[in-house]
C-alpha positions as MATLAB code, in Angstrom:
seq = 'MKSPGLENQNIVEDVVSGIVEAILGGLPAVKERFLWEFGHELPEFAGKMAEAYLLWKEFDQNPTKDERKAHISAFIFRAMNYHVQALHLFLIGLPIPSGHMERQVLESIAMAFLCSDRTLDFADRYIAGKFGTNRAVDALVKHQARLQLEKNSVLMLKEVHSLYDKVSHPTLLNLGFNVTIGVNGPSSCFGPAFDEGKIGLYRVEMNRLCSLAVTFPNFIQGVERNWVAPSNTSKR';
ca = [
     -63.733    8.129  -14.569;
     -66.032    5.826  -16.083;
     -69.690    5.088  -14.925;
     -70.334    1.921  -13.534;
     -71.998   -0.601  -15.880;
     -75.605   -1.717  -15.190;
     -74.482   -4.829  -13.517;
     -72.306   -2.804  -11.087;
     -75.195   -0.230  -10.720;
     -77.316   -3.216   -9.656;
     -74.914   -4.143   -7.045;
     -74.704   -0.702   -5.596;
     -78.616   -0.540   -5.559;
     -78.576   -4.018   -3.676;
     -75.981   -2.992   -1.308;
     -77.881    0.392   -0.677;
     -81.178   -1.393   -0.083;
     -79.454   -3.776    2.175;
     -78.121   -0.753    4.364;
     -81.523    0.773    4.367;
     -83.040   -2.469    5.767;
     -80.183   -2.684    8.361;
     -81.039    1.016    9.682;
     -84.820    0.418    9.679;
     -84.879   -3.131   10.904;
     -86.914   -4.240    7.763;
     -85.805   -7.894    8.072;
     -88.945   -9.663    9.088;
     -87.530  -13.036    8.078;
     -85.013  -12.739   10.847;
     -87.540  -11.902   13.474;
     -89.766  -14.679   12.239;
     -86.864  -17.183   12.773;
     -86.005  -15.927   16.455;
     -89.767  -16.183   17.361;
     -90.216  -19.566   15.989;
     -87.186  -20.514   17.856;
     -87.948  -18.593   21.042;
     -91.330  -16.969   20.963;
     -92.755  -19.583   23.401;
     -90.746  -18.076   26.111;
     -92.133  -14.702   25.883;
     -95.381  -14.897   27.857;
     -93.293  -15.690   31.035;
     -90.941  -12.967   30.259;
     -93.506  -10.463   29.886;
     -95.377  -11.671   32.956;
     -92.586  -11.471   35.210;
     -91.675   -8.234   33.794;
     -95.353   -6.721   34.336;
     -95.083   -8.034   37.905;
     -92.002   -6.138   38.494;
     -93.410   -2.886   36.854;
     -96.297   -2.846   39.172;
     -93.970   -3.333   42.189;
     -91.945   -0.463   41.048;
     -95.289    1.585   40.600;
     -95.667    1.076   44.395;
     -91.998    1.744   45.251;
     -91.991    5.024   42.998;
     -94.499    6.698   45.360;
     -92.532    9.473   47.022;
     -94.900   11.849   48.805;
     -91.892   13.445   50.804;
     -89.933   13.997   47.414;
     -86.798   12.222   48.775;
     -84.220   12.888   46.229;
     -82.528    9.594   47.165;
     -85.466    7.441   46.703;
     -86.015    9.258   43.208;
     -82.911    8.044   41.941;
     -83.277    4.668   43.148;
     -86.675    4.296   41.373;
     -84.960    5.773   38.480;
     -82.442    2.926   38.449;
     -85.036    0.266   38.900;
     -87.011    1.749   35.788;
     -83.986    1.984   33.840;
     -83.086   -1.777   34.397;
     -86.696   -2.920   33.526;
     -86.923   -0.585   30.265;
     -83.569   -1.476   28.936;
     -84.296   -5.290   29.762;
     -87.246   -5.301   27.764;
     -85.659   -3.337   25.006;
     -82.511   -5.760   25.129;
     -84.914   -8.582   24.462;
     -86.390   -6.846   21.630;
     -83.028   -6.220   20.061;
     -82.116   -9.628   20.462;
     -85.149  -11.013   18.580;
     -84.626   -8.794   15.759;
     -81.224  -10.110   15.182;
     -79.062   -7.541   16.936;
     -77.340   -9.675   19.887;
     -74.570   -7.331   20.406;
     -76.325   -4.152   20.971;
     -78.617   -6.230   23.029;
     -75.649   -6.964   25.221;
     -74.689   -3.361   25.391;
     -78.036   -2.735   27.095;
     -77.892   -5.559   29.358;
     -74.571   -4.248   30.606;
     -76.449   -1.029   31.710;
     -79.360   -3.260   33.214;
     -76.989   -4.801   35.515;
     -75.048   -1.708   36.563;
     -78.555   -0.127   37.178;
     -79.768   -3.155   39.396;
     -76.428   -2.838   41.175;
     -76.975    0.884   41.620;
     -80.305    0.605   43.113;
     -79.177   -1.879   45.565;
     -76.175    0.180   46.794;
     -78.150    3.297   47.077;
     -80.971    1.450   49.077;
     -78.898    1.520   52.207;
     -77.955    5.040   53.282;
     -75.215    3.654   55.541;
     -73.290    2.862   52.456;
     -73.472    6.468   51.355;
     -73.394    5.381   47.526;
     -76.445    7.491   46.594;
     -75.003   10.715   47.907;
     -71.705   10.043   46.375;
     -73.371    9.260   43.163;
     -75.814   12.296   43.258;
     -72.452   14.477   43.897;
     -70.726   13.111   40.910;
     -68.276   11.326   42.940;
     -69.067    7.564   42.293;
     -69.238    6.141   38.823;
     -71.825    3.482   37.784;
     -69.257    1.290   35.860;
     -67.934    0.595   39.465;
     -71.236   -0.636   40.863;
     -71.090   -4.397   40.223;
     -67.732   -4.612   41.867;
     -69.161   -2.570   44.762;
     -72.081   -4.781   45.036;
     -69.802   -7.697   45.477;
     -68.127   -6.006   48.318;
     -71.089   -5.153   50.071;
     -73.310   -8.142   49.210;
     -73.603   -9.399   52.860;
     -74.499   -5.939   54.079;
     -77.198   -5.618   51.581;
     -78.571   -9.226   52.466;
     -77.846  -10.546   48.969;
     -77.023  -14.359   48.241;
     -73.238  -14.312   47.408;
     -73.582  -16.669   44.495;
     -76.304  -14.774   42.805;
     -73.893  -11.524   43.185;
     -71.034  -13.434   41.718;
     -73.107  -14.618   38.856;
     -74.180  -11.099   38.218;
     -70.722  -10.091   38.093;
     -69.839  -12.942   35.702;
     -72.377  -12.126   33.269;
     -71.563   -8.174   33.336;
     -67.793   -9.341   32.624;
     -69.058  -10.918   29.636;
     -71.196   -8.035   28.351;
     -68.209   -5.897   29.007;
     -66.149   -7.987   26.613;
     -68.931   -7.588   23.917;
     -68.841   -4.023   24.601;
     -65.353   -3.686   22.848;
     -64.214   -4.886   19.491;
     -63.030   -8.149   21.096;
     -62.470  -11.314   19.226;
     -65.755  -12.416   20.676;
     -67.516   -9.327   19.653;
     -65.968   -9.449   16.056;
     -67.059  -13.097   15.818;
     -70.632  -11.670   15.277;
     -69.639   -9.883   11.868;
     -69.679  -13.459   10.427;
     -72.452  -15.853    9.982;
     -71.584  -19.491   10.180;
     -74.610  -20.644    8.524;
     -75.229  -24.189    7.050;
     -73.732  -23.339    3.476;
     -70.326  -21.800    5.201;
     -69.143  -18.350    6.625;
     -70.266  -15.246    5.361;
     -70.013  -11.376    6.354;
     -73.136  -10.212    8.243;
     -74.198   -6.544    7.676;
     -77.246   -5.495    9.899;
     -79.644   -7.714   11.652;
     -79.202  -11.625   11.093;
     -80.304  -15.361   12.347;
     -77.206  -17.359   12.213;
     -78.272  -21.109   11.976;
     -74.587  -21.767   13.420;
     -75.131  -19.859   16.456;
     -78.423  -21.402   17.708;
     -76.597  -22.900   20.717;
     -75.165  -19.336   21.754;
     -78.804  -17.814   20.988;
     -80.205  -20.331   23.402;
     -77.664  -19.478   26.208;
     -78.340  -15.886   25.736;
     -82.090  -16.147   25.621;
     -81.913  -18.247   28.964;
     -79.809  -15.509   30.359;
     -82.391  -12.834   29.631;
     -85.245  -14.887   30.570;
     -83.751  -16.152   33.993;
     -82.968  -12.391   34.751;
     -86.658  -11.494   34.045;
     -87.638  -14.044   36.516;
     -85.696  -12.396   39.365;
     -86.912   -8.949   38.627;
     -89.750   -8.946   41.171;
     -87.457  -10.245   43.810;
     -84.874   -7.535   43.109;
     -87.367   -4.685   43.604;
     -88.700   -6.325   46.713;
     -85.150   -6.595   48.011;
     -84.528   -2.978   47.442;
     -87.830   -2.029   49.140;
     -86.722   -4.206   52.151;
     -83.375   -2.292   52.536;
     -85.055    1.060   52.061;
     -87.594    0.525   54.812;
     -84.846   -1.385   57.273;
     -85.092    0.271   60.715;
     -81.317    1.061   60.295;
     -81.948    2.858   57.147;
     -84.906    4.902   58.202;
     -83.364    6.157   61.329;
     -80.688    7.919   58.960;
     -83.315    9.959   56.799;
];
């Protein structure tokens, strides 16, 4: 087998370099383009997530070492943490991995609500390994009224969860992100990218991420409301 020529060797080295950059996230131009487009929305996002974090810190106090409350607190923290990380992935040009994380965010929110009401018995079933978190969103829709949640909000959560479910598998929508449309025609995309042809889609997703951040304080307060409800505390 002949050794590749110098030209082929240079091509191989360029490909290797590109893969290393994809692994390390070393594409500052992509991040800069996302920030130029969406950076002005970060202060409100961060402010709402900071407000949520402080509410979680209060809820996380658990002097009686209640196992159920500890799991609820863990779900809240996972939702907060992954939501911030999802935005990070989005802004460095990885919208599909960002969507994977958001699916867990929504499932964690649903689980926190379901476990906040002992009369529904979801926490005990989850701890016993008898309830899968992949069913949490559907269960939340079913018990929306009992948990004092707005029906339209819960149905919207289910709709978005269904979207993220689709991008968590190699569907046509998912595979479409292998290609950048660009301004000079389509090309394959390896690693992080900002596709000028997908700005409209990016704006929709950024709006979703920021809109959910705005609701995080209300989410935690709703869980706290259910947890301290008289009908709940009488069953501890």
